[in-house]
Short mmCIF file of C-alpha atoms in Angstrom, two decimals:
data_model
loop_
_atom_site.label_atom_id
_atom_site.label_comp_id
_atom_site.label_asym_id
_atom_site.label_seq_id
_atom_site.Cartn_x
_atom_site.Cartn_y
_atom_site.Cartn_z
CA UNK A 142 0.00 0.00 0.00
CA UNK A 143 1.47 3.31 -1.04
CA UNK A 144 1.84 6.14 1.45
CA UNK A 145 1.76 9.87 0.83
CA UNK A 146 4.74 11.83 2.11
CA UNK A 147 6.18 15.31 1.85
CA UNK A 148 9.32 15.06 -0.24
CA UNK A 149 11.87 17.72 -1.17
CA UNK A 150 13.49 17.75 -4.60
CA UNK A 151 16.65 19.80 -4.77
CA UNK A 152 18.03 21.27 -7.98
CA UNK A 153 20.82 23.61 -8.92
CA UNK A 154 19.98 26.79 -10.81
CA UNK A 155 21.84 29.69 -12.37
CA UNK A 156 20.33 33.11 -11.62
CA UNK A 157 20.75 36.20 -13.72
CA UNK A 158 22.55 39.18 -12.20
CA UNK A 159 19.23 40.80 -11.39
CA UNK A 160 17.86 37.63 -9.78
CA UNK A 161 21.05 37.08 -7.79
CA UNK A 162 20.95 40.66 -6.51
CA UNK A 163 17.31 40.31 -5.48
CA UNK A 164 17.93 37.00 -3.72
CA UNK A 165 20.97 38.34 -1.86
CA UNK A 166 18.88 41.26 -0.60
CA UNK A 167 16.19 38.80 0.46
CA UNK A 168 18.72 36.66 2.35
CA UNK A 169 19.97 39.73 4.19
CA UNK A 170 16.46 40.87 5.10
CA UNK A 171 15.51 37.40 6.32
CA UNK A 172 18.57 37.29 8.54
CA UNK A 173 17.91 40.79 9.88
CA UNK A 174 14.25 40.10 10.68
CA UNK A 175 15.13 36.83 12.42
CA UNK A 176 17.83 38.45 14.55
CA UNK A 177 15.73 41.51 15.37
CA UNK A 178 12.76 39.37 16.41
CA UNK A 179 15.06 37.17 18.49
CA UNK A 180 16.47 40.27 20.18
CA UNK A 181 12.97 41.50 21.05
CA UNK A 182 11.95 38.11 22.41
CA UNK A 183 15.12 37.86 24.48
CA UNK A 184 14.64 41.32 25.94
CA UNK A 185 11.01 40.56 26.82
CA UNK A 186 11.86 37.21 28.38
CA UNK A 187 14.83 38.24 30.50
CA UNK A 188 13.59 41.75 31.27
CA UNK A 189 9.88 41.19 31.81
CA UNK A 190 9.54 37.38 32.01
CA UNK A 191 7.09 37.67 29.13
CA UNK A 192 6.78 35.55 26.01
CA UNK A 193 6.21 37.18 22.64
CA UNK A 194 3.93 35.29 20.26
CA UNK A 195 4.25 34.96 16.50
CA UNK A 196 1.32 37.36 16.04
CA UNK A 197 3.13 40.05 18.06
CA UNK A 198 6.33 39.52 16.07
CA UNK A 199 4.37 39.77 12.81
CA UNK A 200 2.80 43.05 13.96
CA UNK A 201 6.25 44.34 14.91
CA UNK A 202 7.50 43.49 11.42
CA UNK A 203 4.81 45.74 9.95
CA UNK A 204 6.03 48.59 12.16
CA UNK A 205 9.66 47.95 11.23
CA UNK A 206 8.83 48.37 7.54
CA UNK A 207 7.38 51.81 8.29
CA UNK A 208 10.60 52.98 9.98
CA UNK A 209 12.88 55.06 7.77
CA UNK A 210 16.00 53.01 8.58
CA UNK A 211 14.26 49.71 7.76
CA UNK A 212 12.25 50.82 4.73
CA UNK A 213 14.34 48.49 2.55
CA UNK A 214 12.45 45.52 4.05
CA UNK A 215 9.54 46.43 1.78
CA UNK A 216 11.73 45.96 -1.31
CA UNK A 217 11.71 42.17 -0.97
CA UNK A 218 8.85 39.69 -0.80
CA UNK A 219 7.11 39.69 2.57
CA UNK A 220 6.60 35.92 2.57
CA UNK A 221 10.25 34.92 3.33
CA UNK A 222 10.24 37.45 6.17
CA UNK A 223 7.08 35.95 7.65
CA UNK A 224 8.58 32.48 7.25
CA UNK A 225 11.63 33.62 9.21
CA UNK A 226 9.33 34.59 12.09
CA UNK A 227 7.61 31.20 11.88
CA UNK A 228 10.99 29.44 12.04
CA UNK A 229 11.88 31.48 15.10
CA UNK A 230 8.55 30.53 16.69
CA UNK A 231 9.35 26.86 16.04
CA UNK A 232 12.83 27.29 17.54
CA UNK A 233 11.37 28.75 20.73
CA UNK A 234 8.76 26.01 20.86
CA UNK A 235 11.54 23.41 20.75
CA UNK A 236 13.47 25.33 23.41
CA UNK A 237 10.56 25.54 25.86
CA UNK A 238 9.80 21.85 25.22
CA UNK A 239 13.47 21.12 26.09
CA UNK A 240 14.14 19.60 22.69
CA UNK A 241 16.76 22.19 21.74
CA UNK A 242 18.97 24.94 23.14
CA UNK A 243 18.08 28.61 23.20
CA UNK A 244 17.85 30.03 19.63
CA UNK A 245 21.02 31.70 18.36
CA UNK A 246 21.50 34.72 16.16
CA UNK A 247 22.13 34.15 12.45
CA UNK A 248 25.65 35.09 11.36
CA UNK A 249 26.27 36.69 8.00
CA UNK A 250 29.35 34.54 7.40
CA UNK A 251 28.48 31.26 9.11
CA UNK A 252 24.72 30.86 8.77
CA UNK A 253 23.12 29.23 5.74
CA UNK A 254 21.87 31.84 3.27
CA UNK A 255 18.32 30.84 2.41
CA UNK A 256 14.78 32.11 1.93
CA UNK A 257 11.53 30.17 2.01
CA UNK A 258 8.58 30.98 -0.28
CA UNK A 259 5.08 29.60 0.21
CA UNK A 260 2.51 29.08 -2.54
CA UNK A 261 1.41 32.73 -2.62
CA UNK A 262 4.94 33.95 -3.35
CA UNK A 263 5.80 32.04 -6.52
CA UNK A 264 4.27 31.04 -9.83
CA UNK A 265 4.51 27.49 -11.07
CA UNK A 266 3.86 26.62 -14.70
CA UNK A 267 4.98 23.08 -15.40
CA UNK A 268 8.76 23.26 -15.26
CA UNK A 269 8.94 27.02 -14.89
CA UNK A 270 9.31 28.60 -11.46
CA UNK A 271 9.03 32.37 -11.01
CA UNK A 272 9.55 33.87 -7.56
CA UNK A 273 7.88 36.99 -6.18
CA UNK A 274 9.52 40.31 -7.17
CA UNK A 275 10.99 38.63 -10.27
CA UNK A 276 9.91 38.85 -13.89
CA UNK A 277 11.79 35.83 -15.31
CA UNK A 278 11.68 32.18 -14.25
CA UNK A 279 14.72 30.57 -12.65
CA UNK A 280 17.14 28.71 -14.91
CA UNK A 281 16.87 25.32 -13.17
CA UNK A 282 18.81 22.19 -14.14
CA UNK A 283 16.16 19.46 -13.99
CA UNK A 284 18.44 16.48 -13.38
CA UNK A 285 15.52 14.29 -12.21
CA UNK A 286 11.77 14.56 -12.78
CA UNK A 287 9.23 15.63 -10.20
CA UNK A 288 6.37 13.23 -9.35
CA UNK A 289 3.69 13.22 -12.02
CA UNK A 290 1.27 16.08 -11.50
CA UNK A 291 3.22 17.40 -8.48
CA UNK A 292 2.82 21.07 -7.57
CA UNK A 293 5.31 22.51 -5.06
CA UNK A 294 3.80 23.74 -1.82
CA UNK A 295 6.98 25.38 -0.54
CA UNK A 296 10.10 26.59 -2.35
CA UNK A 297 13.40 27.18 -0.54
CA UNK A 298 16.19 29.04 -2.32
CA UNK A 299 19.71 28.83 -0.91
CA UNK A 300 23.33 29.54 -1.73
CA UNK A 301 26.19 27.50 -0.25
CA UNK A 302 29.66 28.68 0.77
CA UNK A 303 31.03 27.74 -2.65
CA UNK A 304 28.65 30.19 -4.34
CA UNK A 305 26.36 27.53 -5.82
CA UNK A 306 22.62 28.29 -6.00
CA UNK A 307 20.01 25.66 -5.15
CA UNK A 308 16.24 25.51 -5.10
CA UNK A 309 14.36 22.90 -3.07
CA UNK A 310 10.77 22.08 -4.04
CA UNK A 311 8.59 20.48 -1.37
CA UNK A 312 5.94 18.29 -3.04
CA UNK A 313 3.46 15.59 -2.15
CA UNK A 314 4.67 12.18 -3.32
CA UNK A 315 3.37 8.65 -3.08
CA UNK A 316 5.92 5.97 -2.24
CA UNK A 317 5.27 2.26 -2.65
CA UNK A 318 6.80 -0.06 -0.01
CA UNK A 319 9.68 -2.26 -1.10
CA UNK A 320 8.99 -5.98 -1.71
CA UNK A 321 8.84 -7.89 1.57
CA UNK A 322 11.81 -10.01 2.57
CA UNK A 323 12.85 -12.05 5.59
CA UNK A 324 16.42 -10.76 5.67
CA UNK A 325 17.75 -8.83 8.65
CA UNK A 326 21.12 -7.18 9.11
CA UNK A 327 23.11 -5.76 11.98
CA UNK A 328 25.42 -2.83 11.27
CA UNK A 329 28.58 -1.96 13.20
CA UNK A 330 29.92 1.47 12.27
CA UNK A 331 33.66 1.94 12.14
CA UNK A 332 36.49 4.01 10.71
CA UNK A 333 38.68 1.58 8.75
CA UNK A 334 35.56 -0.16 7.51
CA UNK A 335 32.71 2.35 7.30
CA UNK A 336 30.25 -0.38 8.22
CA UNK A 337 30.60 -4.07 8.98
CA UNK A 338 27.52 -6.21 8.36
CA UNK A 339 26.40 -9.20 10.38
CA UNK A 340 26.80 -11.25 7.18
CA UNK A 341 30.56 -10.79 7.52
CA UNK A 342 30.82 -8.23 4.72
CA UNK A 343 32.98 -5.18 5.35
CA UNK A 344 32.34 -2.02 3.37
CA UNK A 345 35.50 0.04 3.17
CA UNK A 346 35.51 3.66 4.23
CA UNK A 347 36.04 5.80 1.10
CA UNK A 348 37.73 8.48 3.26
CA UNK A 349 36.63 11.31 0.99
CA UNK A 350 38.24 14.00 3.13
CA UNK A 351 41.61 12.23 3.14
CA UNK A 352 41.58 11.84 -0.65
CA UNK A 353 41.25 15.61 -1.08
CA UNK A 354 43.31 16.58 1.99
CA UNK A 355 46.32 17.83 0.00
CA UNK A 356 44.12 19.96 -2.27
CA UNK A 357 42.21 21.31 0.73
CA UNK A 358 45.41 22.12 2.63
CA UNK A 359 46.79 24.03 -0.35
CA UNK A 360 43.57 26.03 -0.72
CA UNK A 361 43.56 26.85 3.00
CA UNK A 362 47.22 27.96 2.91
CA UNK A 363 46.46 30.30 0.02
CA UNK A 364 43.47 31.66 1.94
CA UNK A 365 45.56 32.37 5.05
CA UNK A 366 47.98 34.51 3.01
CA UNK A 367 45.36 36.87 1.62
CA UNK A 368 44.61 40.20 3.25
CA UNK A 369 41.36 40.22 5.19
CA UNK A 370 38.58 42.03 3.38
CA UNK A 371 40.28 41.87 -0.01
CA UNK A 372 38.77 40.53 -3.22
CA UNK A 373 41.59 37.99 -3.50
CA UNK A 374 40.71 36.62 -0.07
CA UNK A 375 37.11 36.12 -1.17
CA UNK A 376 38.32 34.24 -4.26
CA UNK A 377 40.58 32.06 -2.12
CA UNK A 378 37.77 31.44 0.37
CA UNK A 379 35.44 30.32 -2.38
CA UNK A 380 38.14 28.03 -3.79
CA UNK A 381 38.53 26.32 -0.41
CA UNK A 382 34.74 26.10 -0.07
CA UNK A 383 34.53 24.32 -3.43
CA UNK A 384 36.90 21.63 -2.17
CA UNK A 385 34.73 21.18 0.94
CA UNK A 386 31.61 21.01 -1.27
CA UNK A 387 33.19 18.35 -3.46
CA UNK A 388 34.01 16.24 -0.40
CA UNK A 389 30.49 16.62 1.03
CA UNK A 390 28.82 15.79 -2.31
CA UNK A 391 30.85 12.62 -2.79
CA UNK A 392 30.25 11.52 0.79
CA UNK A 393 26.49 12.09 0.51
CA UNK A 394 26.31 10.23 -2.80
CA UNK A 395 28.10 7.21 -1.31
CA UNK A 396 25.86 7.14 1.76
CA UNK A 397 22.70 7.29 -0.35
CA UNK A 398 23.83 4.35 -2.49
CA UNK A 399 24.83 2.32 0.57
CA UNK A 400 21.62 2.97 2.54
CA UNK A 401 19.43 2.28 -0.50
CA UNK A 402 21.08 -1.11 -0.91
CA UNK A 403 20.69 -1.98 2.80
CA UNK A 404 17.01 -0.97 2.84
CA UNK A 405 16.18 -2.86 -0.35
CA UNK A 406 17.86 -6.09 0.74
CA UNK A 407 16.68 -6.27 4.37
CA UNK A 408 13.35 -6.13 6.18
CA UNK A 409 14.97 -5.28 9.52
CA UNK A 410 18.01 -3.06 9.99
CA UNK A 411 19.68 -2.85 13.40
CA UNK A 412 22.15 -0.11 14.38
CA UNK A 413 23.74 1.27 17.55
CA UNK A 414 22.80 4.56 19.18
CA UNK A 415 26.25 6.17 18.91
CA UNK A 416 27.04 9.47 20.64
CA UNK A 417 29.05 11.04 17.86
CA UNK A 418 29.32 14.35 19.72
CA UNK A 419 31.28 12.66 22.51
CA UNK A 420 33.46 10.75 20.08
CA UNK A 421 34.46 14.01 18.43
CA UNK A 422 36.07 15.09 21.70
CA UNK A 423 38.81 12.53 21.07
CA UNK A 424 41.48 14.60 19.31
CA UNK A 425 43.07 11.55 17.66
CA UNK A 426 39.83 10.25 16.15
CA UNK A 427 37.77 13.40 15.60
CA UNK A 428 38.83 13.94 11.99
CA UNK A 429 38.21 10.32 10.99
CA UNK A 430 34.86 10.21 12.82
CA UNK A 431 33.72 13.40 11.06
CA UNK A 432 34.72 12.00 7.68
CA UNK A 433 32.78 8.77 8.35
CA UNK A 434 29.59 10.82 8.90
CA UNK A 435 27.77 8.26 11.04
CA UNK A 436 25.05 10.73 11.99
CA UNK A 437 24.09 11.33 8.37
CA UNK A 438 24.16 7.58 7.72
CA UNK A 439 21.64 7.03 10.51
CA UNK A 440 19.42 9.93 9.41
CA UNK A 441 19.17 8.56 5.86
CA UNK A 442 18.44 5.06 7.14
CA UNK A 443 15.66 6.42 9.35
CA UNK A 444 13.59 8.06 6.65
CA UNK A 445 14.24 5.40 4.01
CA UNK A 446 13.12 2.63 6.35
CA UNK A 447 9.99 4.63 7.17
CA UNK A 448 9.28 5.27 3.49
CA UNK A 449 9.78 1.73 2.22
CA UNK A 450 8.12 -0.24 5.01
CA UNK A 451 11.27 -1.47 6.73
CA UNK A 452 11.92 -1.73 10.45
CA UNK A 453 14.84 0.18 11.95
CA UNK A 454 15.86 -0.91 15.45
CA UNK A 455 18.32 1.19 17.45
CA UNK A 456 19.92 -0.62 20.38
CA UNK A 457 21.30 1.10 23.44
CA UNK A 458 24.70 2.76 23.15
CA UNK A 459 26.00 0.90 26.21
CA UNK A 460 25.39 -2.56 24.79
CA UNK A 461 28.85 -4.28 24.81
CA UNK A 462 28.65 -5.47 21.22
CA UNK A 463 32.42 -5.70 20.67
CA UNK A 464 33.29 -7.33 24.01
CA UNK A 465 30.45 -9.85 24.08
CA UNK A 466 31.21 -13.36 22.82
CA UNK A 467 28.49 -14.31 20.39
CA UNK A 468 29.08 -18.02 21.12
CA UNK A 469 29.04 -18.35 24.92
CA UNK A 470 27.78 -14.91 26.01
CA UNK A 471 30.86 -13.99 28.05
CA UNK A 472 31.67 -10.28 28.27
CA UNK A 473 35.34 -9.46 28.11
CA UNK A 474 36.52 -6.92 30.67
CA UNK A 475 38.79 -4.87 28.40
CA UNK A 476 39.19 -4.68 24.65
CA UNK A 477 41.40 -1.80 23.43
CA UNK A 478 40.66 -0.27 20.03
CA UNK A 479 43.90 -1.60 18.54
CA UNK A 480 42.77 -5.20 19.15
CA UNK A 481 40.93 -6.18 15.97
CA UNK A 482 40.78 -9.93 16.66
CA UNK A 483 40.42 -11.72 19.98
CA UNK A 484 39.91 -15.21 21.38
CA UNK A 485 37.26 -15.95 23.99
CA UNK A 486 37.81 -18.35 26.92
CA UNK A 487 35.52 -20.79 25.12
CA UNK A 488 38.05 -20.96 22.29
CA UNK A 489 36.08 -18.98 19.72
CA UNK A 490 38.18 -16.59 17.63
CA UNK A 491 36.34 -13.35 16.87
CA UNK A 492 36.86 -10.64 14.31
CA UNK A 493 36.06 -7.59 16.45
CA UNK A 494 33.78 -5.84 13.93
CA UNK A 495 31.98 -8.91 12.57
CA UNK A 496 31.31 -10.15 16.10
CA UNK A 497 29.95 -6.74 17.07
CA UNK A 498 27.64 -6.63 14.04
CA UNK A 499 26.26 -10.09 14.83
CA UNK A 500 25.68 -9.18 18.46
CA UNK A 501 23.92 -5.99 17.37
CA UNK A 502 21.65 -8.02 15.10
CA UNK A 503 20.82 -10.52 17.86
CA UNK A 504 20.02 -7.74 20.32
CA UNK A 505 17.92 -5.92 17.72
CA UNK A 506 15.88 -8.99 16.82
CA UNK A 507 15.23 -9.64 20.52
CA UNK A 508 14.17 -6.02 20.97
CA UNK A 509 11.93 -6.18 17.92
CA UNK A 510 10.25 -9.35 19.15
CA UNK A 511 9.41 -8.01 22.61
CA UNK A 512 9.22 -4.31 21.81
CA UNK A 513 12.15 -3.48 24.06
CA UNK A 514 15.82 -2.73 23.51
CA UNK A 515 18.82 -4.02 25.42
CA UNK A 516 20.83 -1.84 27.74
CA UNK A 517 23.80 -3.13 29.75
CA UNK A 518 24.46 -2.46 33.41
CA UNK A 519 27.18 0.17 33.84
CA UNK A 520 29.18 -0.51 36.95
CA UNK A 521 31.12 2.11 38.85
CA UNK A 522 34.27 3.28 37.11
CA UNK A 523 36.20 2.46 40.31
CA UNK A 524 35.71 -1.27 39.78
CA UNK A 525 37.54 -1.24 36.46
CA UNK A 526 35.03 -3.75 35.09
CA UNK A 527 33.13 -3.58 31.86
CA UNK A 528 29.41 -3.29 31.57
CA UNK A 529 26.98 -6.15 32.02
CA UNK A 530 23.39 -6.29 30.81
CA UNK A 531 20.77 -4.20 32.52
CA UNK A 532 17.02 -4.17 32.41
CA UNK A 533 15.45 -3.82 28.94
CA UNK A 534 14.87 -0.36 27.53
CA UNK A 535 12.54 0.74 24.77
CA UNK A 536 14.14 0.71 21.34
CA UNK A 537 13.57 3.61 19.02
CA UNK A 538 12.09 3.29 15.56
CA UNK A 539 13.06 5.31 12.54
CA UNK A 540 11.32 8.62 11.88
CA UNK A 541 11.36 10.14 8.38
CA UNK A 542 13.24 13.40 8.00
CA UNK A 543 12.18 15.45 5.07
#
């Protein structure tokens, strides 16, 4: 049975000078409105212990446009400005619900330059998209078709650090579930091997950042030599950003191909709940962990499993998958990272990663059967012992991210 989902289709486009100028002004106005509204909300909260609603922020925006110093806000479409206020409202909602930290100001240099247009702020005629305040449609490179009869409900225009322009079209799409299968797979994420499967297969880490490290280092050296604020520094910055963009594009392409294969071949996919943020605190491993991009791998698996009718099981991060003997169930006290193969007291010789993947699969299938996950008992660090199993904990299922 097919399901209807909201799906974004992202394309690159090449604006004219007039369109680029208009979009850059819009980006600046969106950032200004967001920061100004955040400033007002912060002042009201810390000064008066009062919350400002979206309606009050929207009314304030109308007054800002009437001010002589902010009259330029009326030169761009009002819809992206209203959307910026809605995004800020969502950010505060997440903060008060303790799902996120306090909203931060948007930086001109570090924040993503983007503007969101709803249906009233653009014209759509087949494959032609014309934004508000523009007379000509965008020159979009349609590298893949939209769903038949799809009409975008929201359009997001953005420009990355490398100067490339993108437009993302949010459309309704119907996705058919993948053919049912009885296969299940456990996945152990690593650095040398990006993932090791419970079948024994190891998928090598492409190490995209390392392959372009020399080119990136050269671009960054050239950037450091340029005078701040000069045109040559901007050229050098964009050159370094293009190397970063190339690395990110290749990494994302590889992860999409890998996750698509895993979802198509298996009905149940089991992974670990890794705390990548803590792993990045290790100075020796941070660069390799970042290049592996485990967080993006999990995010893609989550929405693809949800779309195609697969089950994603996430086991507890403290489950001793590497130190647990899959044959006799003994948990080894210590297993340093440099030990890639070890022998249990029962005589079984284990490949560290393959054994971990098989243990992850077994724990995931048990969690799927009873609706609970597995979490080991963490003993006091003073004992020097490794973790043992603890009471079951609810496993988390995949949630689509659009």
